[in-house]
Structures are given as structure tokens and as C-alpha cells.
Short mmCIF file of C-alpha atoms in Angstrom, two decimals:
data_model
loop_
_atom_site.label_atom_id
_atom_site.label_comp_id
_atom_site.label_asym_id
_atom_site.label_seq_id
_atom_site.Cartn_x
_atom_site.Cartn_y
_atom_site.Cartn_z
CA MET W 24 7.91 3.89 36.64
CA ASP W 25 4.16 3.30 36.91
CA LYS W 26 4.27 0.33 39.27
CA TYR W 27 6.57 -2.24 40.85
CA GLU W 28 5.05 -5.60 41.82
CA ARG W 29 6.13 -9.03 42.93
CA SER W 30 5.42 -11.00 39.74
CA VAL W 31 3.62 -11.15 36.42
CA ILE W 32 2.18 -14.08 34.54
CA ASP W 33 4.37 -15.13 31.58
CA SER W 34 1.42 -15.05 29.04
CA ALA W 35 0.85 -11.34 29.73
CA TYR W 36 3.85 -10.31 27.52
CA PHE W 37 5.22 -13.50 25.98
CA GLU W 38 4.16 -16.04 23.44
CA ALA W 39 3.80 -19.73 24.23
CA TYR W 40 7.03 -21.75 24.61
CA ARG W 41 8.18 -25.29 24.91
CA PRO W 42 10.74 -26.66 27.40
CA ILE W 43 14.07 -27.62 25.88
CA TYR W 44 15.76 -30.51 27.56
CA LEU W 45 19.50 -30.14 26.98
CA GLU W 46 21.12 -33.49 26.28
CA THR W 47 23.31 -34.70 29.11
CA ARG W 48 26.67 -36.21 28.34
CA GLU W 49 30.18 -35.60 29.54
CA GLU W 50 31.06 -33.14 26.75
CA SER W 51 27.83 -31.16 27.10
CA LEU W 52 27.62 -30.71 30.90
CA ILE W 53 26.77 -27.19 32.04
CA ARG W 54 27.37 -26.05 35.59
CA ARG W 55 26.06 -22.49 35.13
CA ALA W 56 24.87 -20.84 31.95
CA GLU W 57 26.20 -17.28 31.80
CA THR W 58 25.08 -16.35 28.25
CA ILE W 59 22.70 -18.00 25.74
CA ARG W 60 22.36 -17.06 22.09
CA LEU W 61 20.20 -18.49 19.30
CA ASP W 62 20.75 -18.42 15.53
CA ASP W 63 20.15 -20.81 12.57
CA SER W 64 18.35 -23.22 14.91
CA LEU W 65 21.46 -23.51 17.04
CA LEU W 66 21.79 -22.76 20.74
CA PHE W 67 25.11 -21.47 22.04
CA ILE W 68 25.52 -21.70 25.80
CA PHE W 69 28.48 -20.18 27.58
CA ASP W 70 29.70 -21.57 30.89
CA LYS W 71 32.40 -19.27 32.33
CA GLY W 72 33.15 -21.49 35.27
CA LEU W 73 33.90 -24.54 33.10
CA LYS W 74 35.65 -22.26 30.56
CA LYS W 75 33.69 -23.55 27.62
CA LEU W 76 30.91 -22.97 25.10
CA VAL W 77 28.45 -25.79 24.23
CA ILE W 78 26.45 -25.93 20.97
CA PHE W 79 23.02 -27.63 20.89
CA ASN W 80 20.23 -27.61 18.33
CA THR W 81 16.83 -26.25 19.34
CA ASP W 82 15.66 -29.74 20.26
CA GLY W 83 18.38 -29.85 22.92
CA LYS W 84 20.61 -32.30 21.04
CA TYR W 85 24.33 -31.82 21.78
CA LEU W 86 26.35 -30.97 18.66
CA ASN W 87 29.77 -29.76 19.75
CA HIS W 88 31.71 -27.75 22.30
CA ILE W 89 34.70 -25.41 22.55
CA GLN W 90 37.03 -25.85 25.50
CA ARG W 91 40.74 -25.20 24.75
CA ILE W 92 42.28 -24.78 28.16
CA GLY W 93 46.07 -24.60 28.21
CA ARG W 94 49.12 -22.54 27.49
CA GLY W 95 49.74 -23.67 23.93
CA PRO W 96 48.82 -22.18 20.53
CA ASN W 97 45.12 -21.21 20.23
CA GLU W 98 44.52 -22.08 23.91
CA TYR W 99 43.49 -19.98 26.91
CA LEU W 100 43.56 -20.22 30.72
CA GLN W 101 40.32 -18.46 31.33
CA LEU W 102 37.29 -17.02 29.45
CA THR W 103 35.64 -13.70 30.33
CA SER W 104 32.63 -13.64 27.97
CA PHE W 105 31.24 -14.72 24.62
CA PHE W 106 29.56 -12.94 21.68
CA LEU W 107 27.69 -14.38 18.69
CA ASP W 108 28.25 -12.61 15.37
CA ARG W 109 25.10 -13.47 13.44
CA ILE W 110 26.11 -11.58 10.32
CA ASN W 111 29.43 -13.40 9.82
CA LYS W 112 28.13 -16.60 11.47
CA GLN W 113 30.97 -16.65 13.94
CA ILE W 114 31.57 -17.23 17.65
CA LEU W 115 33.75 -14.77 19.56
CA LEU W 116 35.37 -15.85 22.87
CA LEU W 117 36.96 -13.15 25.01
CA CYS W 118 39.99 -14.74 26.67
CA ASP W 119 41.98 -14.02 29.79
CA LYS W 120 45.64 -15.17 29.94
CA PRO W 121 46.54 -14.38 27.30
CA TYR W 122 44.38 -11.36 26.46
CA LYS W 123 42.80 -12.00 23.13
CA ILE W 124 39.60 -12.65 21.11
CA GLN W 125 39.27 -16.10 19.63
CA ILE W 126 36.98 -16.61 16.64
CA TYR W 127 35.32 -19.80 15.57
CA ASP W 128 32.68 -20.71 12.97
CA TYR W 129 29.31 -22.14 13.98
CA SER W 130 30.57 -25.70 13.78
CA GLY W 131 33.18 -24.92 16.41
CA LYS W 132 36.06 -24.80 13.98
CA PHE W 133 38.86 -22.37 14.95
CA VAL W 134 39.21 -19.45 12.54
CA LYS W 135 41.69 -17.00 14.02
CA GLU W 136 42.52 -14.93 17.13
CA ILE W 137 43.14 -11.24 17.75
CA HIS W 138 45.42 -10.27 20.62
CA THR W 139 44.39 -7.30 22.75
CA LYS W 140 46.57 -5.07 24.94
CA LYS W 141 44.45 -5.52 28.03
CA LEU W 142 41.74 -7.57 29.68
CA TYR W 143 38.10 -6.71 29.00
CA LEU W 144 34.85 -7.83 30.61
CA GLU W 145 32.72 -7.95 27.43
CA ALA W 146 33.31 -7.54 23.73
CA VAL W 147 31.02 -7.40 20.70
CA ARG W 148 31.72 -6.97 17.01
CA ASP W 149 29.84 -4.50 14.89
CA GLY W 150 31.03 -4.10 11.34
CA ASN W 151 34.84 -3.85 11.35
CA TYR W 152 35.06 -2.78 14.96
CA TYR W 153 35.20 -4.43 18.35
CA TYR W 154 33.53 -2.67 21.24
CA CYS W 155 35.03 -3.66 24.52
CA ARG W 156 33.88 -2.92 28.09
CA ASN W 157 36.52 -2.13 30.65
CA PHE W 158 36.67 -3.03 34.31
CA GLU W 159 35.80 0.05 36.36
CA ALA W 160 39.14 -0.65 38.14
CA PHE W 161 41.77 -3.31 37.45
CA ASN W 162 44.51 -4.31 39.88
CA ASN W 163 43.29 -1.49 42.12
CA GLU W 164 43.86 1.04 39.31
CA PRO W 165 40.76 2.84 37.94
CA ASN W 166 40.19 2.79 34.23
CA PRO W 167 39.50 6.17 32.63
CA PHE W 168 36.71 4.99 30.18
CA HIS W 169 33.93 2.41 30.15
CA LEU W 170 34.24 1.57 26.45
CA GLU W 171 37.16 1.15 24.07
CA VAL W 172 36.82 0.57 20.28
CA LEU W 173 39.37 -1.73 18.65
CA ASP W 174 40.10 -2.15 14.98
CA ALA W 175 40.35 -5.52 13.19
CA GLU W 176 43.95 -6.02 14.47
CA GLY W 177 43.06 -5.29 18.07
CA ASN W 178 44.40 -1.73 18.28
CA ILE W 179 42.57 0.81 20.42
CA ILE W 180 41.29 3.60 18.14
CA GLU W 181 38.64 5.29 20.34
CA ARG W 182 37.54 5.60 23.99
CA HIS W 183 34.07 6.53 25.18
CA LEU W 184 32.12 7.30 28.38
CA PRO W 185 34.49 8.45 31.23
CA ILE W 186 34.30 6.36 34.42
CA ASN W 187 33.33 8.33 37.53
CA PRO W 188 36.05 7.51 40.07
CA ASP W 189 33.58 8.03 42.93
CA TYR W 190 31.84 4.84 41.90
CA THR W 191 34.86 2.54 41.66
CA SER W 192 35.20 2.27 45.42
CA ILE W 193 31.71 0.74 45.89
CA ASN W 194 31.59 -1.45 42.71
CA LYS W 195 33.07 -4.38 44.61
CA PHE W 196 30.08 -4.33 47.04
CA LEU W 197 27.36 -4.30 44.36
CA SER W 198 27.16 -6.91 41.62
CA HIS W 199 24.91 -7.83 38.72
CA ARG W 200 24.65 -10.96 36.67
CA GLY W 201 23.93 -9.88 33.10
CA GLN W 202 25.46 -8.00 30.25
CA LEU W 203 25.93 -4.22 30.12
CA LEU W 204 27.20 -4.38 26.51
CA ASN W 205 24.61 -6.17 24.40
CA LYS W 206 23.79 -6.45 20.66
CA ASN W 207 20.47 -7.88 19.54
CA SER W 208 18.26 -5.58 17.49
CA SER W 209 20.79 -2.81 18.09
CA LEU W 210 23.99 -2.36 20.03
CA PHE W 211 23.28 -1.08 23.53
CA PHE W 212 25.43 -0.17 26.51
CA THR W 213 24.54 0.66 30.08
CA LYS W 214 26.68 1.54 33.04
CA ARG W 215 26.04 1.19 36.73
CA PHE W 216 24.70 4.13 38.69
CA ASP W 217 23.28 5.57 35.44
CA ASN W 218 19.61 5.31 34.46
CA ARG W 219 20.26 5.81 30.76
CA ILE W 220 20.48 3.22 27.99
CA TYR W 221 23.03 4.16 25.29
CA SER W 222 22.78 3.28 21.64
CA ILE W 223 25.95 2.70 19.62
CA ARG W 224 25.99 3.15 15.85
CA GLU W 225 29.05 3.59 13.66
CA ASN W 226 31.21 4.58 16.67
CA GLU W 227 28.67 7.27 17.73
CA ILE W 228 27.20 6.88 21.20
CA SER W 229 23.91 8.57 22.09
CA VAL W 230 21.24 8.17 24.78
CA LYS W 231 18.36 6.11 23.49
CA TYR W 232 16.29 5.88 26.70
CA ALA W 233 16.39 7.61 30.05
CA ILE W 234 14.54 5.75 32.79
CA ASP W 235 12.73 7.36 35.72
CA PHE W 236 12.49 4.85 38.54
CA GLY W 237 10.71 7.29 40.82
CA PRO W 238 11.36 6.50 44.49
CA HIS W 239 13.83 3.83 43.44
CA THR W 240 16.19 6.36 41.78
CA ILE W 241 19.51 6.94 43.51
CA PRO W 242 19.72 10.53 44.82
CA ASP W 243 22.31 12.74 43.10
CA ASN W 244 24.08 13.53 46.35
CA LEU W 245 24.26 10.00 47.76
CA PHE W 246 27.95 9.47 47.08
CA ASN W 247 28.93 12.92 48.32
CA ALA W 248 27.02 12.56 51.59
CA HIS W 249 28.03 8.99 52.49
CA SER W 250 31.14 6.89 52.75
CA PRO W 251 31.28 3.95 50.26
CA GLU W 252 30.05 1.53 52.86
CA ASP W 253 27.21 3.74 54.03
CA ALA W 254 26.25 4.44 50.40
CA VAL W 255 25.89 0.68 49.75
CA ASP W 256 23.81 0.26 52.88
CA GLU W 257 21.50 3.12 51.79
CA ILE W 258 21.13 1.71 48.26
CA GLN W 259 20.07 -1.70 49.63
CA ALA W 260 17.87 -0.34 52.39
CA GLN W 261 15.97 2.01 50.05
CA TYR W 262 15.82 -0.42 47.10
CA TYR W 263 17.51 1.95 44.71
CA VAL W 264 18.20 0.81 41.17
CA TYR W 265 21.90 0.94 40.53
CA SER W 266 22.28 -1.26 37.43
CA ILE W 267 20.46 -1.78 34.10
CA TYR W 268 21.48 -4.75 31.98
CA ASP W 269 20.35 -7.33 29.39
CA VAL W 270 18.50 -4.80 27.24
CA ILE W 271 16.08 -6.04 24.51
CA ASP W 272 14.31 -3.44 22.37
CA THR W 273 11.37 -4.57 20.16
CA GLU W 274 8.80 -2.60 18.27
CA GLN W 275 6.32 -2.88 21.14
CA LEU W 276 8.42 -3.49 24.22
CA LEU W 277 11.58 -2.29 25.93
CA LEU W 278 12.73 -5.08 28.24
CA PHE W 279 15.64 -4.94 30.71
CA GLN W 280 16.79 -6.23 34.06
CA THR W 281 17.87 -4.34 37.13
CA ASN W 282 19.10 -5.27 40.59
CA LEU W 283 15.42 -5.03 41.65
CA GLY W 284 14.10 -7.38 38.96
CA ILE W 285 12.67 -7.32 35.44
CA PHE W 286 11.29 -4.14 33.87
CA LEU W 287 9.03 -3.82 30.84
CA TYR W 288 8.13 -0.58 29.04
CA ASP W 289 5.02 -0.87 26.85
CA LYS W 290 5.71 1.73 24.08
CA GLN W 291 2.03 1.92 22.99
CA LYS W 292 0.66 2.46 26.46
CA GLN W 293 3.75 4.40 27.52
CA GLU W 294 3.76 2.40 30.76
CA LEU W 295 6.80 1.19 32.68
CA GLN W 296 6.31 -1.73 35.07
CA GLY W 297 8.77 -3.54 37.30
CA PHE W 298 8.48 -7.09 38.59
CA LYS W 299 10.67 -9.17 40.90
CA SER W 300 10.01 -12.21 38.76
CA ILE W 301 7.87 -13.81 35.99
CA THR W 302 5.56 -16.67 36.91
CA ASN W 303 5.34 -19.67 34.59
CA ASP W 304 1.63 -20.30 34.81
CA ARG W 305 1.67 -23.84 33.50
CA PHE W 306 4.28 -25.28 35.91
CA ASN W 307 3.87 -22.76 38.70
CA PHE W 308 7.52 -21.70 38.49
CA THR W 309 8.87 -18.39 39.68
CA LEU W 310 11.32 -17.33 36.99
CA SER W 311 13.94 -14.62 37.46
CA ASN W 312 17.21 -13.46 35.86
CA TYR W 313 16.44 -14.13 32.14
CA LEU W 314 19.17 -14.31 29.55
CA PRO W 315 18.73 -12.54 26.18
CA VAL W 316 18.64 -15.00 23.32
CA ASP W 317 18.08 -12.87 20.21
CA ALA W 318 16.30 -9.67 19.19
CA ASN W 319 12.94 -10.62 20.71
CA LYS W 320 13.53 -13.78 22.77
CA ILE W 321 14.64 -14.47 26.31
CA ALA W 322 15.58 -17.66 28.08
CA PHE W 323 15.01 -18.79 31.67
CA ILE W 324 17.03 -21.66 33.05
CA GLU W 325 15.72 -24.21 35.49
CA TYR W 326 18.32 -26.58 36.84
CA ALA W 327 17.28 -30.23 37.03
CA ALA W 328 17.97 -30.51 40.73
CA THR W 329 15.75 -27.51 41.39
CA ILE W 330 12.91 -28.94 39.43
CA LYS W 331 13.13 -32.21 41.39
CA THR W 332 13.15 -30.28 44.70
CA HIS W 333 10.09 -28.25 43.56
CA GLU W 334 8.31 -31.49 42.65
CA ARG W 335 8.93 -32.96 46.12
CA LEU W 336 7.52 -29.85 47.80
CA LEU W 337 4.41 -29.87 45.69
CA LYS W 338 3.74 -33.51 46.38
CA LYS W 339 3.83 -32.83 50.11
CA ARG W 340 1.13 -30.17 49.70
CA SER W 341 -1.21 -31.95 47.31
CA SER W 342 -1.96 -35.45 45.92
CA GLN W 343 -3.36 -33.90 42.72
CA LYS W 344 -1.32 -34.69 39.53
CA LEU W 345 0.27 -31.51 38.26
CA PRO W 346 1.87 -30.57 34.89
CA LEU W 347 5.21 -30.17 36.65
CA TYR W 348 5.31 -33.91 37.25
CA ASP W 349 5.41 -34.66 33.53
CA LEU W 350 8.31 -32.21 33.15
CA SER W 351 10.21 -33.73 36.05
CA SER W 352 9.62 -37.29 34.86
CA LYS W 353 11.84 -36.62 31.82
CA ILE W 354 14.94 -35.63 33.77
CA LYS W 355 17.27 -36.75 36.56
CA ALA W 356 18.62 -34.39 39.26
CA SER W 357 22.14 -34.73 37.72
CA ASP W 358 20.93 -33.77 34.19
CA ASN W 359 21.67 -30.61 32.28
CA PRO W 360 19.29 -27.64 32.87
CA VAL W 361 15.90 -27.25 31.12
CA LEU W 362 15.47 -24.05 29.07
CA PHE W 363 12.27 -22.07 28.78
CA ILE W 364 12.64 -19.75 25.73
CA TYR W 365 9.98 -17.02 25.43
CA GLU W 366 9.25 -14.71 22.50
CA VAL W 367 7.93 -11.22 23.07
CA LYS W 368 4.37 -10.88 21.79
CA PRO W 369 3.84 -8.86 18.60
CA PRO W 370 2.49 -5.29 18.66
CA GLY W 371 -1.14 -5.08 19.82
CA ALA W 372 -1.10 -8.45 21.54
CA PHE W 373 -0.66 -7.23 25.12
#
């Protein structure tokens, strides 16, 4: 790591954007967007808390939603995660109770479901296989492997990357928001307390990148020298990186998030920089916790009530008319969030 700073201006690494005002109606309401994907001018937004997926076009117009809560055929009691299969133009919902993967087409029409033998945190499809991420521990029982590969019928055919049992006792104290298993340009996997980014291709797993966070790297002996509670205190006090997630890999830039913020590796300059946030220069927003959208795009979410609060604070400080006021004038505090989708600049544009 070359430097770690508070913020970076959005235009330093990303192309211009336009805000997307998501249409607000009863069927389209979003409490918290966990995952966002983009394909064929369609936005797919997953809300785990509301147990649904909402489909908009890229102008923010509501098109459809999937929310089949119940105990009947083709229904579920809970959703764990969602994956967009751009090759087959299908939506995959990972369900809890019962354990299964539901598959829909892009219009929201049910196609089929595949029952699994256990509950997974994340699942993606690559070719004829499903790659599923395990809980480090489930019902107080540690899982032996991070990843399991399922065939088209949901049978486990391979297991990869053993779970270190020393880490399972502290996982409940340290959380992250994004995805460890992620497919955009390639299929990537990361695991907590590991500074490597793994690439998965045809059931073969290899290390694609190894990250040196310098003074923010967890010492090798931390877990041997401390109890789980003391190890957590040490990680937080020393600002150690314990989780890499939401990996995007373009020709020019490697982009990922950590518990310390957003990191960008410029491949041409061979320079790794970390930032707590990205600043939207036009509206003077501090943006953090992006969501991957596709192979070279990320989305930031600003909730309508937050924008309204920000507007009130700015008006107290200055009577000058600011661009944020135009943004705020188009929404109510109870409206759906506003999306800011950024595209990584092409090679040589940094």
C-alpha cells in the first residue's frame, strides 16, 4: 500500500454519471439495497430485509418485482442473496427455509428451482456449476470449507479452501457488508483474515492478487497471542485490514473494499491507494460502501431522507444556491433511494 487517505474526488478514477431516481410506489419500495446488478438496460436491486428483488430500467422506472414469501410451492420464508446470470439472462435467488436456489427470467417469470442440502451465504453460477459460500460456522458448528461446488441438480461435487477454526470464534465480532464471492469480469473469491484475492476458473482456484497493506496487515501471530476478544480489540485499535470484498478487476484498475474503506490499485503506475470514502464533487457528498454493478461499474446509494437532511444542514451554513438543492427538489424524504452509478475510466485516463 502506497498511501491511505480520508477521501478522493470521484472524477479522479471514474467517468461522469447521472443520478437515477428510483420510482416510488408500493411494489417498488426499497428499505436497504444489499446488491445491485445491471444488464440489458435493466437494474436489479435486492433487498434482503424485505425479502424481495425489484427490477427498474436505467431511467429508474419500476418494471416488476419478485417477492414470494410463504410456505407453498415456489415460495420461501427468507432470502440470503441474489446473483445475476448475464449469459443465460436469468435471476438466481438463494433461499433460506427451504434451502434452494430459485431461478427467474429477466421479466420476473419463475423458471425453476434447485434444492440444496444446506444453507449458503452466497451463490453464483458459472457454466454448469454453482459456487456456494459457506458460513464459517452454522448452529455453532464450524464448516470445514469456505466453498462448495454444486452440479446442476444441487449435489455437492467439490469442496475448496479449508476454514481455519481459529477464526470462527471471532467472526461474530467483525462484520462486513459486501460480497466475498463475486462474478463480474471474472469469478473472484476472498475470505476474511486473508489478504489474497482468488480467481476461480473451471473449478480451479488460484491466487490472482496478494495485497500488502503494510502497517495495516494483521500480524501472523495475533490469534495465537490473544484471546478472541483481545484479538478483536487489537484489530480495531491498530486499524488492521481483516476483510476484502466487492472485487472489480478492469484492464487499468483493481478495485475492492475493506473494513477500512475503498482501495484502488492502478496497474499502470503499480500504485495501491486506500480511501475511507469517495467525494462526489458536484453535490459535495461523501460516498462510501459502493455496490458492484457490472464488470466496470459501481453504484453508490443515497437515501432520500439523508439527502433532505444534508440539504437542511447546507442551508444553515450558506444562503448560496447549490447543485444539491436541484437534486433534493425532485424527491421527498419518503421516496426510494437515488443511485449514483460510476464507470471506471478507460486505460490512460487517470
